[in-house]
Amino acid sequence: MHLELGAEYEAWRGEVREFLRAHWPAGHESTPEAARELRRKAIGAGLLYRHIPREYGGGGGGFDSLRSQVVREEFDAAGAPGELGGIGPRMLAPTLVARGAEWQKQKFIAPTLLGDFVWCQGYSEPGAGSDLASLRTRAKLDGEAWVIDGQKVWTSHAHYADYMFLLARTEPDATKHRGISYLLLDMKSPGITVRPLRQMHGASGFNEVFFDGVRTPADWIVGERGAGWSVTRTTLGFERASINAPEFMESLFRRLLALARTTVRDGAPLMAQDRFQQAFAKLEAQVLSHRWSVARQRSMDAAGEDPGLATLLNKLYGTDIGLRIAELAQEVVGDGGLLMPGEGVTSENMDWPFWIMRSLGVTIAGGASNIQRNIIAERGLGLPREAAAGS
């Protein structure tokens, strides 16, 4: 295995560094306005959102995962704001590029990439989580508008989002995976009620959303009527690719390692103790294996080759690593994670319990881990479906 990227990509790295020296020198003040302006310039220079065509507000140049990796590395090293995360830029924008109508691409993508439009995702329902195709929210065409009735739950950002993309059953007599449509919705529309859900770590990022005769224009549908399941598989693919990416796992690992080096217990720093040395060595091996597995996938993507099972495995493995980091973090933080904020309590000790609790939820995001294992077994390894699953 060759771990270097090669001359072409190192030359590209030089271009990225030159751009950052000119537009984000050391000590540059980071404000929301400055971040937005840098992103605008970086898009114009073809550095950010390269997978989004220029005519829709992206950097253009086509998808090259290795060039994007170089950009992320250099922006992170410079402390510069790179591509926005979140549902809109990472999931909806590329879905519209692939499946949206021309007017939808022109209206929604560019403002989404710059953070001017914030999106939420209306998928899960009280009786339709991992089995998403069992959803019961309905949309009925009434003249020039869809009329939506039903409920969604675990809806991230719904309490401040501008728009939602959601799945609704538009053909009630169709079979389970058919008759579902992929609709766009203005969150300021009458008839929408948003109720925040407080989680065990105290935050309220999730919500339940109720629709009571909510109207959205008839042409705010992505793809064909009744073919929303096909469109949503496109969206879920982008979601899974962004969950527990190796860059994020490496960042978490480095933060935890730094904390372990400065945490003293039983008269010695944790990293001077054999048990923690062994635990961190094992965890680092897992983090690096994830990094190079994804790097291999990105190299094959760039060469136009099929990565095969790697695309299915990386989300699952990244999720497992997140759990292992959380388990080790519990040992590092120890009783300090039980303290309320106050004198003598470091921000690190308060941040890690948040991740420890959040890491459990990530095993469900983008498809529960047990569902992902079934997909790997059936689609990747060709194993037969369980009788119960096929009945």
mmCIF file of C-alpha atoms in Angstrom:
data_model
loop_
_atom_site.group_PDB
_atom_site.id
_atom_site.type_symbol
_atom_site.label_atom_id
_atom_site.label_comp_id
_atom_site.label_asym_id
_atom_site.label_seq_id
_atom_site.Cartn_x
_atom_site.Cartn_y
_atom_site.Cartn_z
ATOM 1 C CA MET A 1 0.000 0.000 0.000
ATOM 2 C CA HIS A 2 1.311 3.458 -0.943
ATOM 3 C CA LEU A 3 0.303 5.950 1.739
ATOM 4 C CA GLU A 4 1.494 9.063 -0.089
ATOM 5 C CA LEU A 5 -0.918 10.791 -2.467
ATOM 6 C CA GLY A 6 1.523 11.407 -5.294
ATOM 7 C CA ALA A 7 2.887 14.431 -7.150
ATOM 8 C CA GLU A 8 -0.450 15.549 -8.611
ATOM 9 C CA TYR A 9 -2.123 15.836 -5.224
ATOM 10 C CA GLU A 10 0.883 17.374 -3.507
ATOM 11 C CA ALA A 11 0.881 20.085 -6.178
ATOM 12 C CA TRP A 12 -2.803 20.590 -5.403
ATOM 13 C CA ARG A 13 -1.900 20.867 -1.718
ATOM 14 C CA GLY A 14 0.451 23.703 -2.601
ATOM 15 C CA GLU A 15 -2.368 25.546 -4.380
ATOM 16 C CA VAL A 16 -4.630 25.164 -1.355
ATOM 17 C CA ARG A 17 -1.933 26.465 0.994
ATOM 18 C CA GLU A 18 -1.308 29.449 -1.260
ATOM 19 C CA PHE A 19 -4.997 30.290 -1.241
ATOM 20 C CA LEU A 20 -5.110 30.115 2.555
ATOM 21 C CA ARG A 21 -1.997 32.267 2.942
ATOM 22 C CA ALA A 22 -3.696 34.926 0.826
ATOM 23 C CA HIS A 23 -7.187 34.744 2.330
ATOM 24 C CA TRP A 24 -6.833 33.267 5.841
ATOM 25 C CA PRO A 25 -3.426 34.175 7.294
ATOM 26 C CA ALA A 26 -2.409 33.082 10.775
ATOM 27 C CA GLY A 27 -4.383 34.890 13.450
ATOM 28 C CA HIS A 28 -7.256 35.744 11.152
ATOM 29 C CA GLU A 29 -10.345 36.635 13.165
ATOM 30 C CA SER A 30 -13.049 34.009 12.741
ATOM 31 C CA THR A 31 -16.505 35.557 12.684
ATOM 32 C CA PRO A 32 -19.633 34.251 10.939
ATOM 33 C CA GLU A 33 -19.255 36.991 8.321
ATOM 34 C CA ALA A 34 -15.565 36.204 7.745
ATOM 35 C CA ALA A 35 -16.298 32.482 7.511
ATOM 36 C CA ARG A 36 -19.050 33.037 4.948
ATOM 37 C CA GLU A 37 -16.792 35.276 2.869
ATOM 38 C CA LEU A 38 -13.943 32.740 2.927
ATOM 39 C CA ARG A 39 -16.293 29.978 1.838
ATOM 40 C CA ARG A 40 -17.575 32.154 -1.002
ATOM 41 C CA LYS A 41 -14.004 32.813 -2.203
ATOM 42 C CA ALA A 42 -12.996 29.172 -1.772
ATOM 43 C CA ILE A 43 -15.974 28.037 -3.829
ATOM 44 C CA GLY A 44 -15.006 30.538 -6.519
ATOM 45 C CA ALA A 45 -11.454 29.154 -6.478
ATOM 46 C CA GLY A 46 -12.790 25.623 -6.936
ATOM 47 C CA LEU A 47 -11.705 24.382 -3.503
ATOM 48 C CA LEU A 48 -14.976 23.731 -1.692
ATOM 49 C CA TYR A 49 -18.012 21.733 -2.795
ATOM 50 C CA ARG A 50 -16.184 20.504 -5.878
ATOM 51 C CA HIS A 51 -18.823 17.800 -6.301
ATOM 52 C CA ILE A 52 -21.454 20.496 -6.889
ATOM 53 C CA PRO A 53 -21.399 22.057 -10.410
ATOM 54 C CA ARG A 54 -20.554 25.747 -10.653
ATOM 55 C CA GLU A 55 -23.897 26.593 -12.208
ATOM 56 C CA TYR A 56 -25.554 25.550 -8.950
ATOM 57 C CA GLY A 57 -23.184 27.395 -6.628
ATOM 58 C CA GLY A 58 -20.500 24.762 -6.084
ATOM 59 C CA GLY A 59 -16.783 24.719 -6.825
ATOM 60 C CA GLY A 60 -17.165 22.418 -9.791
ATOM 61 C CA GLY A 61 -14.344 20.316 -11.153
ATOM 62 C CA GLY A 62 -16.079 17.002 -10.564
ATOM 63 C CA PHE A 63 -15.899 14.568 -7.681
ATOM 64 C CA ASP A 64 -12.352 13.759 -6.581
ATOM 65 C CA SER A 65 -12.313 12.470 -3.015
ATOM 66 C CA LEU A 66 -8.536 12.833 -2.699
ATOM 67 C CA ARG A 67 -8.543 16.504 -3.687
ATOM 68 C CA SER A 68 -11.343 17.053 -1.175
ATOM 69 C CA GLN A 69 -9.309 15.228 1.468
ATOM 70 C CA VAL A 70 -6.332 17.532 0.843
ATOM 71 C CA VAL A 71 -8.578 20.595 1.154
ATOM 72 C CA ARG A 72 -9.985 19.356 4.480
ATOM 73 C CA GLU A 73 -6.509 18.659 5.849
ATOM 74 C CA GLU A 74 -5.137 22.077 4.888
ATOM 75 C CA PHE A 75 -8.187 24.048 6.041
ATOM 76 C CA ASP A 76 -8.110 22.206 9.369
ATOM 77 C CA ALA A 77 -4.384 22.878 9.776
ATOM 78 C CA ALA A 78 -4.944 26.589 9.118
ATOM 79 C CA GLY A 79 -7.964 26.786 11.428
ATOM 80 C CA ALA A 80 -10.008 27.968 8.452
ATOM 81 C CA PRO A 81 -13.746 27.283 8.054
ATOM 82 C CA GLY A 82 -14.274 24.689 5.343
ATOM 83 C CA GLU A 83 -17.411 23.124 3.956
ATOM 84 C CA LEU A 84 -20.447 23.377 6.180
ATOM 85 C CA GLY A 85 -21.622 20.157 7.726
ATOM 86 C CA GLY A 86 -25.204 19.335 8.419
ATOM 87 C CA ILE A 87 -28.212 18.039 6.614
ATOM 88 C CA GLY A 88 -28.514 20.653 3.886
ATOM 89 C CA PRO A 89 -24.994 20.827 2.413
ATOM 90 C CA ARG A 90 -24.076 17.170 2.934
ATOM 91 C CA MET A 91 -27.348 15.437 2.145
ATOM 92 C CA LEU A 92 -29.917 17.558 0.344
ATOM 93 C CA ALA A 93 -27.635 19.548 -1.997
ATOM 94 C CA PRO A 94 -25.999 16.491 -3.653
ATOM 95 C CA THR A 95 -29.402 14.772 -3.778
ATOM 96 C CA LEU A 96 -30.845 17.709 -5.725
ATOM 97 C CA VAL A 97 -27.867 17.642 -8.083
ATOM 98 C CA ALA A 98 -28.563 13.976 -8.786
ATOM 99 C CA ARG A 99 -32.367 13.879 -8.715
ATOM 100 C CA GLY A 100 -33.830 17.399 -8.522
ATOM 101 C CA ALA A 101 -35.587 19.490 -11.159
ATOM 102 C CA GLU A 102 -33.577 22.304 -12.724
ATOM 103 C CA TRP A 103 -35.509 25.032 -10.910
ATOM 104 C CA GLN A 104 -34.967 23.262 -7.579
ATOM 105 C CA LYS A 105 -31.221 23.179 -8.173
ATOM 106 C CA GLN A 106 -31.170 26.874 -9.060
ATOM 107 C CA LYS A 107 -33.310 27.944 -6.103
ATOM 108 C CA PHE A 108 -32.039 25.832 -3.236
ATOM 109 C CA ILE A 109 -28.459 24.609 -3.658
ATOM 110 C CA ALA A 110 -26.284 27.758 -3.593
ATOM 111 C CA PRO A 111 -27.926 29.321 -0.495
ATOM 112 C CA THR A 112 -27.758 25.943 1.244
ATOM 113 C CA LEU A 113 -24.010 25.606 0.677
ATOM 114 C CA LEU A 114 -23.384 29.018 2.274
ATOM 115 C CA GLY A 115 -25.695 28.364 5.220
ATOM 116 C CA ASP A 116 -28.360 30.857 4.180
ATOM 117 C CA PHE A 117 -30.931 28.044 3.984
ATOM 118 C CA VAL A 118 -31.032 25.610 6.933
ATOM 119 C CA TRP A 119 -32.726 22.249 6.374
ATOM 120 C CA CYS A 120 -34.205 19.500 8.496
ATOM 121 C CA GLN A 121 -35.060 15.944 7.504
ATOM 122 C CA GLY A 122 -38.554 14.511 7.899
ATOM 123 C CA TYR A 123 -37.984 10.754 7.850
ATOM 124 C CA SER A 124 -38.503 8.856 11.101
ATOM 125 C CA GLU A 125 -41.946 8.502 12.670
ATOM 126 C CA PRO A 126 -43.124 6.966 15.964
ATOM 127 C CA GLY A 127 -43.855 3.686 14.157
ATOM 128 C CA ALA A 128 -41.282 3.959 11.369
ATOM 129 C CA GLY A 129 -37.652 4.240 12.426
ATOM 130 C CA SER A 130 -35.260 1.656 11.036
ATOM 131 C CA ASP A 131 -38.239 0.302 9.071
ATOM 132 C CA LEU A 132 -38.672 3.657 7.358
ATOM 133 C CA ALA A 133 -40.889 2.286 4.595
ATOM 134 C CA SER A 134 -43.659 1.807 7.188
ATOM 135 C CA LEU A 135 -44.170 5.580 7.417
ATOM 136 C CA ARG A 136 -47.763 6.816 7.711
ATOM 137 C CA THR A 137 -47.490 10.565 7.066
ATOM 138 C CA ARG A 138 -49.670 11.249 4.031
ATOM 139 C CA ALA A 139 -49.712 13.876 1.302
ATOM 140 C CA LYS A 140 -52.719 14.340 -0.948
ATOM 141 C CA LEU A 141 -52.607 16.409 -4.129
ATOM 142 C CA ASP A 142 -55.214 19.182 -3.987
ATOM 143 C CA GLY A 143 -55.055 21.311 -7.115
ATOM 144 C CA GLU A 144 -51.630 22.977 -7.177
ATOM 145 C CA ALA A 145 -50.519 21.858 -3.719
ATOM 146 C CA TRP A 146 -49.771 18.781 -1.658
ATOM 147 C CA VAL A 147 -51.682 18.678 1.637
ATOM 148 C CA ILE A 148 -49.656 16.922 4.337
ATOM 149 C CA ASP A 149 -50.957 15.287 7.522
ATOM 150 C CA GLY A 150 -48.969 13.221 9.992
ATOM 151 C CA GLN A 151 -46.039 13.277 12.356
ATOM 152 C CA LYS A 152 -42.246 13.016 12.263
ATOM 153 C CA VAL A 153 -39.903 12.425 15.184
ATOM 154 C CA TRP A 154 -36.160 12.711 15.925
ATOM 155 C CA THR A 155 -36.081 15.619 13.490
ATOM 156 C CA SER A 156 -32.760 17.426 13.905
ATOM 157 C CA HIS A 157 -32.801 21.251 13.670
ATOM 158 C CA ALA A 158 -36.558 21.470 13.023
ATOM 159 C CA HIS A 159 -36.874 24.188 15.693
ATOM 160 C CA TYR A 160 -34.866 26.647 13.588
ATOM 161 C CA ALA A 161 -34.765 25.181 10.063
ATOM 162 C CA ASP A 162 -36.002 27.175 7.076
ATOM 163 C CA TYR A 163 -37.005 24.135 5.025
ATOM 164 C CA MET A 164 -37.607 20.410 5.360
ATOM 165 C CA PHE A 165 -37.274 17.517 2.938
ATOM 166 C CA LEU A 166 -39.604 14.727 3.942
ATOM 167 C CA LEU A 167 -41.074 11.422 2.891
ATOM 168 C CA ALA A 168 -44.850 11.094 2.709
ATOM 169 C CA ARG A 169 -47.166 8.412 1.393
ATOM 170 C CA THR A 170 -48.892 9.812 -1.686
ATOM 171 C CA GLU A 171 -50.296 6.518 -3.046
ATOM 172 C CA PRO A 172 -51.961 4.851 -0.022
ATOM 173 C CA ASP A 173 -52.954 1.713 -1.963
ATOM 174 C CA ALA A 174 -49.425 0.995 -3.246
ATOM 175 C CA THR A 175 -47.138 -1.611 -1.702
ATOM 176 C CA LYS A 176 -44.899 -0.722 1.223
ATOM 177 C CA HIS A 177 -41.858 0.661 -0.627
ATOM 178 C CA ARG A 178 -43.876 2.216 -3.413
ATOM 179 C CA GLY A 179 -46.220 5.161 -3.273
ATOM 180 C CA ILE A 180 -43.833 7.236 -1.151
ATOM 181 C CA SER A 181 -42.865 10.680 -2.452
ATOM 182 C CA TYR A 182 -39.950 12.971 -1.571
ATOM 183 C CA LEU A 183 -41.291 16.462 -0.887
ATOM 184 C CA LEU A 184 -39.775 19.835 0.016
ATOM 185 C CA LEU A 185 -41.516 22.066 2.535
ATOM 186 C CA ASP A 186 -41.217 25.630 3.882
ATOM 187 C CA MET A 187 -41.070 25.322 7.683
ATOM 188 C CA LYS A 188 -42.962 28.607 8.056
ATOM 189 C CA SER A 189 -46.036 27.058 6.445
ATOM 190 C CA PRO A 190 -49.260 27.150 8.505
ATOM 191 C CA GLY A 191 -50.187 23.915 10.252
ATOM 192 C CA ILE A 192 -46.689 22.910 11.428
ATOM 193 C CA THR A 193 -46.075 22.334 15.145
ATOM 194 C CA VAL A 194 -42.520 21.696 16.387
ATOM 195 C CA ARG A 195 -41.896 20.295 19.877
ATOM 196 C CA PRO A 196 -38.260 19.948 21.051
ATOM 197 C CA LEU A 197 -37.218 16.648 22.627
ATOM 198 C CA ARG A 198 -34.810 16.981 25.537
ATOM 199 C CA GLN A 199 -32.156 14.277 25.447
ATOM 200 C CA MET A 200 -30.324 12.692 28.342
ATOM 201 C CA HIS A 201 -27.301 14.968 27.841
ATOM 202 C CA GLY A 202 -29.535 18.029 28.271
ATOM 203 C CA ALA A 203 -29.590 19.311 24.682
ATOM 204 C CA SER A 204 -32.714 19.574 22.528
ATOM 205 C CA GLY A 205 -31.374 19.098 19.020
ATOM 206 C CA PHE A 206 -34.113 16.620 18.128
ATOM 207 C CA ASN A 207 -37.789 17.451 17.730
ATOM 208 C CA GLU A 208 -41.136 15.934 16.968
ATOM 209 C CA VAL A 209 -43.018 17.671 14.171
ATOM 210 C CA PHE A 210 -46.761 17.563 13.521
ATOM 211 C CA PHE A 211 -48.429 18.368 10.198
ATOM 212 C CA ASP A 212 -52.069 19.402 10.153
ATOM 213 C CA GLY A 213 -53.201 20.186 6.622
ATOM 214 C CA VAL A 214 -49.835 21.686 5.678
ATOM 215 C CA ARG A 215 -49.647 22.786 2.049
ATOM 216 C CA THR A 216 -46.571 22.745 -0.182
ATOM 217 C CA PRO A 217 -46.570 23.506 -3.943
ATOM 218 C CA ALA A 218 -47.213 20.580 -6.253
ATOM 219 C CA ASP A 219 -43.853 20.971 -7.989
ATOM 220 C CA TRP A 220 -41.912 20.836 -4.699
ATOM 221 C CA ILE A 221 -41.464 17.114 -5.275
ATOM 222 C CA VAL A 222 -38.045 15.600 -5.988
ATOM 223 C CA GLY A 223 -38.168 12.843 -8.571
ATOM 224 C CA GLU A 224 -41.325 11.163 -9.754
ATOM 225 C CA ARG A 225 -44.500 10.876 -7.728
ATOM 226 C CA GLY A 226 -44.468 7.624 -5.766
ATOM 227 C CA ALA A 227 -40.730 7.089 -6.408
ATOM 228 C CA GLY A 228 -39.479 8.749 -3.231
ATOM 229 C CA TRP A 229 -37.945 5.556 -1.878
ATOM 230 C CA SER A 230 -35.458 5.579 -4.744
ATOM 231 C CA VAL A 231 -34.629 9.254 -4.129
ATOM 232 C CA THR A 232 -34.174 8.748 -0.397
ATOM 233 C CA ARG A 233 -31.667 5.951 -0.985
ATOM 234 C CA THR A 234 -29.558 8.588 -2.721
ATOM 235 C CA THR A 235 -29.857 10.881 0.322
ATOM 236 C CA LEU A 236 -29.082 8.089 2.802
ATOM 237 C CA GLY A 237 -25.939 7.249 0.856
ATOM 238 C CA PHE A 238 -24.653 10.788 1.373
ATOM 239 C CA GLU A 239 -25.686 10.688 5.053
ATOM 240 C CA ARG A 240 -23.853 7.446 5.787
ATOM 241 C CA ALA A 241 -20.716 8.756 4.092
ATOM 242 C CA SER A 242 -20.627 11.720 6.494
ATOM 243 C CA ILE A 243 -21.248 9.847 9.765
ATOM 244 C CA ASN A 244 -18.132 9.306 11.911
ATOM 245 C CA ALA A 245 -15.798 10.093 9.024
ATOM 246 C CA PRO A 246 -12.129 9.256 9.777
ATOM 247 C CA GLU A 247 -11.172 12.937 10.112
ATOM 248 C CA PHE A 248 -13.716 13.347 12.909
ATOM 249 C CA MET A 249 -12.634 10.131 14.625
ATOM 250 C CA GLU A 250 -8.984 11.205 14.491
ATOM 251 C CA SER A 251 -9.873 14.587 15.975
ATOM 252 C CA LEU A 252 -11.759 12.920 18.833
ATOM 253 C CA PHE A 253 -8.878 10.526 19.436
ATOM 254 C CA ARG A 254 -6.302 13.350 19.576
ATOM 255 C CA ARG A 255 -8.445 15.319 22.025
ATOM 256 C CA LEU A 256 -8.854 12.321 24.298
ATOM 257 C CA LEU A 257 -5.136 11.500 24.119
ATOM 258 C CA ALA A 258 -4.254 15.082 25.083
ATOM 259 C CA LEU A 259 -6.604 14.881 28.060
ATOM 260 C CA ALA A 260 -5.114 11.554 29.181
ATOM 261 C CA ARG A 261 -1.606 13.058 29.083
ATOM 262 C CA THR A 262 -2.583 15.839 31.487
ATOM 263 C CA THR A 263 -4.910 13.864 33.769
ATOM 264 C CA VAL A 264 -3.191 12.621 36.944
ATOM 265 C CA ARG A 265 -4.621 9.698 38.848
ATOM 266 C CA ASP A 266 -3.003 7.492 41.495
ATOM 267 C CA GLY A 267 -0.020 9.850 41.522
ATOM 268 C CA ALA A 268 0.855 9.588 37.836
ATOM 269 C CA PRO A 269 -0.393 10.872 34.461
ATOM 270 C CA LEU A 270 -2.722 8.362 32.858
ATOM 271 C CA MET A 271 -0.428 7.955 29.838
ATOM 272 C CA ALA A 272 2.374 6.869 32.168
ATOM 273 C CA GLN A 273 0.251 3.892 33.264
ATOM 274 C CA ASP A 274 0.507 0.637 31.361
ATOM 275 C CA ARG A 275 -3.255 0.033 31.183
ATOM 276 C CA PHE A 276 -3.927 3.335 29.430
ATOM 277 C CA GLN A 277 -0.910 2.983 27.158
ATOM 278 C CA GLN A 278 -2.267 -0.347 25.938
ATOM 279 C CA ALA A 279 -5.811 0.964 25.559
ATOM 280 C CA PHE A 280 -4.727 3.995 23.528
ATOM 281 C CA ALA A 281 -2.389 1.934 21.349
ATOM 282 C CA LYS A 282 -5.215 -0.447 20.472
ATOM 283 C CA LEU A 283 -7.602 2.416 19.801
ATOM 284 C CA GLU A 284 -5.075 4.259 17.637
ATOM 285 C CA ALA A 285 -4.633 1.144 15.514
ATOM 286 C CA GLN A 286 -8.390 1.049 14.941
ATOM 287 C CA VAL A 287 -8.533 4.768 14.102
ATOM 288 C CA LEU A 288 -5.661 4.434 11.624
ATOM 289 C CA SER A 289 -7.148 1.342 10.003
ATOM 290 C CA HIS A 290 -10.366 3.301 9.472
ATOM 291 C CA ARG A 291 -8.395 6.194 8.003
ATOM 292 C CA TRP A 292 -6.534 4.032 5.504
ATOM 293 C CA SER A 293 -9.596 1.993 4.603
ATOM 294 C CA VAL A 294 -11.412 5.192 3.682
ATOM 295 C CA ALA A 295 -8.280 6.469 1.912
ATOM 296 C CA ARG A 296 -8.266 3.297 -0.181
ATOM 297 C CA GLN A 297 -11.924 3.825 -1.029
ATOM 298 C CA ARG A 298 -11.246 7.440 -1.995
ATOM 299 C CA SER A 299 -8.275 6.404 -4.148
ATOM 300 C CA MET A 300 -10.420 3.881 -5.989
ATOM 301 C CA ASP A 301 -13.174 6.467 -6.428
ATOM 302 C CA ALA A 302 -10.642 8.889 -7.911
ATOM 303 C CA ALA A 303 -9.417 6.175 -10.297
ATOM 304 C CA GLY A 304 -12.937 5.282 -11.379
ATOM 305 C CA GLU A 305 -12.781 1.859 -9.698
ATOM 306 C CA ASP A 306 -15.474 0.195 -7.599
ATOM 307 C CA PRO A 307 -14.456 0.069 -3.904
ATOM 308 C CA GLY A 308 -16.895 -2.789 -3.335
ATOM 309 C CA LEU A 309 -17.696 -3.649 0.270
ATOM 310 C CA ALA A 310 -15.694 -0.714 1.630
ATOM 311 C CA THR A 311 -18.529 1.715 0.969
ATOM 312 C CA LEU A 312 -20.822 -0.383 3.162
ATOM 313 C CA LEU A 313 -18.295 -1.154 5.873
ATOM 314 C CA ASN A 314 -16.847 2.269 6.578
ATOM 315 C CA LYS A 315 -19.956 3.805 8.158
ATOM 316 C CA LEU A 316 -20.404 0.773 10.410
ATOM 317 C CA TYR A 317 -16.738 0.650 11.419
ATOM 318 C CA GLY A 318 -16.641 4.401 12.064
ATOM 319 C CA THR A 319 -19.654 4.035 14.341
ATOM 320 C CA ASP A 320 -17.976 1.205 16.262
ATOM 321 C CA ILE A 321 -14.842 3.315 16.732
ATOM 322 C CA GLY A 322 -16.983 6.152 18.068
ATOM 323 C CA LEU A 323 -18.333 3.793 20.707
ATOM 324 C CA ARG A 324 -14.831 2.610 21.640
ATOM 325 C CA ILE A 325 -13.639 6.190 22.019
ATOM 326 C CA ALA A 326 -16.637 6.856 24.260
ATOM 327 C CA GLU A 327 -15.840 3.800 26.410
ATOM 328 C CA LEU A 328 -12.229 4.891 26.879
ATOM 329 C CA ALA A 329 -13.324 8.469 27.540
ATOM 330 C CA GLN A 330 -15.418 7.211 30.448
ATOM 331 C CA GLU A 331 -12.279 5.765 32.031
ATOM 332 C CA VAL A 332 -10.197 8.879 31.343
ATOM 333 C CA VAL A 333 -12.728 11.383 32.672
ATOM 334 C CA GLY A 334 -13.766 9.143 35.547
ATOM 335 C CA ASP A 335 -15.809 10.713 38.301
ATOM 336 C CA GLY A 336 -15.063 14.165 36.905
ATOM 337 C CA GLY A 337 -17.730 13.574 34.282
ATOM 338 C CA LEU A 338 -20.369 13.453 37.013
ATOM 339 C CA LEU A 339 -19.674 16.957 38.307
ATOM 340 C CA MET A 340 -21.808 19.955 37.509
ATOM 341 C CA PRO A 341 -20.037 22.930 35.881
ATOM 342 C CA GLY A 342 -18.230 24.972 38.487
ATOM 343 C CA GLU A 343 -14.899 25.653 40.069
ATOM 344 C CA GLY A 344 -12.318 23.023 39.303
ATOM 345 C CA VAL A 345 -14.359 21.367 36.522
ATOM 346 C CA THR A 346 -12.637 21.608 33.138
ATOM 347 C CA SER A 347 -14.564 22.111 29.929
ATOM 348 C CA GLU A 348 -13.045 18.860 28.685
ATOM 349 C CA ASN A 349 -14.640 16.971 31.558
ATOM 350 C CA MET A 350 -18.007 18.458 30.610
ATOM 351 C CA ASP A 351 -17.627 17.883 26.865
ATOM 352 C CA TRP A 352 -16.814 14.191 27.042
ATOM 353 C CA PRO A 353 -19.983 13.018 28.838
ATOM 354 C CA PHE A 354 -21.900 14.720 26.023
ATOM 355 C CA TRP A 355 -20.045 12.619 23.434
ATOM 356 C CA ILE A 356 -20.335 9.464 25.538
ATOM 357 C CA MET A 357 -24.121 9.771 25.533
ATOM 358 C CA ARG A 358 -24.318 10.989 21.924
ATOM 359 C CA SER A 359 -22.224 8.077 20.636
ATOM 360 C CA LEU A 360 -25.102 5.706 21.355
ATOM 361 C CA GLY A 361 -27.447 7.667 19.114
ATOM 362 C CA VAL A 362 -24.955 7.687 16.235
ATOM 363 C CA THR A 363 -25.365 3.912 15.976
ATOM 364 C CA ILE A 364 -28.905 4.625 14.751
ATOM 365 C CA ALA A 365 -28.256 7.645 12.505
ATOM 366 C CA GLY A 366 -28.235 6.884 8.794
ATOM 367 C CA GLY A 367 -29.576 3.387 9.442
ATOM 368 C CA ALA A 368 -29.138 1.397 12.634
ATOM 369 C CA SER A 369 -25.982 -0.703 12.899
ATOM 370 C CA ASN A 370 -27.947 -3.965 12.840
ATOM 371 C CA ILE A 371 -29.659 -2.827 9.632
ATOM 372 C CA GLN A 372 -26.273 -1.906 8.162
ATOM 373 C CA ARG A 373 -24.944 -5.382 8.995
ATOM 374 C CA ASN A 374 -27.904 -6.912 7.182
ATOM 375 C CA ILE A 375 -27.181 -4.747 4.137
ATOM 376 C CA ILE A 376 -23.523 -5.839 4.170
ATOM 377 C CA ALA A 377 -24.527 -9.492 4.492
ATOM 378 C CA GLU A 378 -27.185 -9.418 1.786
ATOM 379 C CA ARG A 379 -25.892 -6.936 -0.782
ATOM 380 C CA GLY A 380 -22.176 -7.236 -0.123
ATOM 381 C CA LEU A 381 -21.710 -10.919 0.682
ATOM 382 C CA GLY A 382 -24.751 -12.300 -1.132
ATOM 383 C CA LEU A 383 -26.136 -14.091 1.922
ATOM 384 C CA PRO A 384 -29.837 -14.992 1.922
ATOM 385 C CA ARG A 385 -32.316 -12.791 3.728
ATOM 386 C CA GLU A 386 -33.830 -14.001 6.955
ATOM 387 C CA ALA A 387 -37.231 -15.595 6.464
ATOM 388 C CA ALA A 388 -38.846 -13.025 8.768
ATOM 389 C CA ALA A 389 -37.300 -10.154 6.812
ATOM 390 C CA GLY A 390 -38.656 -11.426 3.536
ATOM 391 C CA SER A 391 -42.160 -12.242 4.705
#
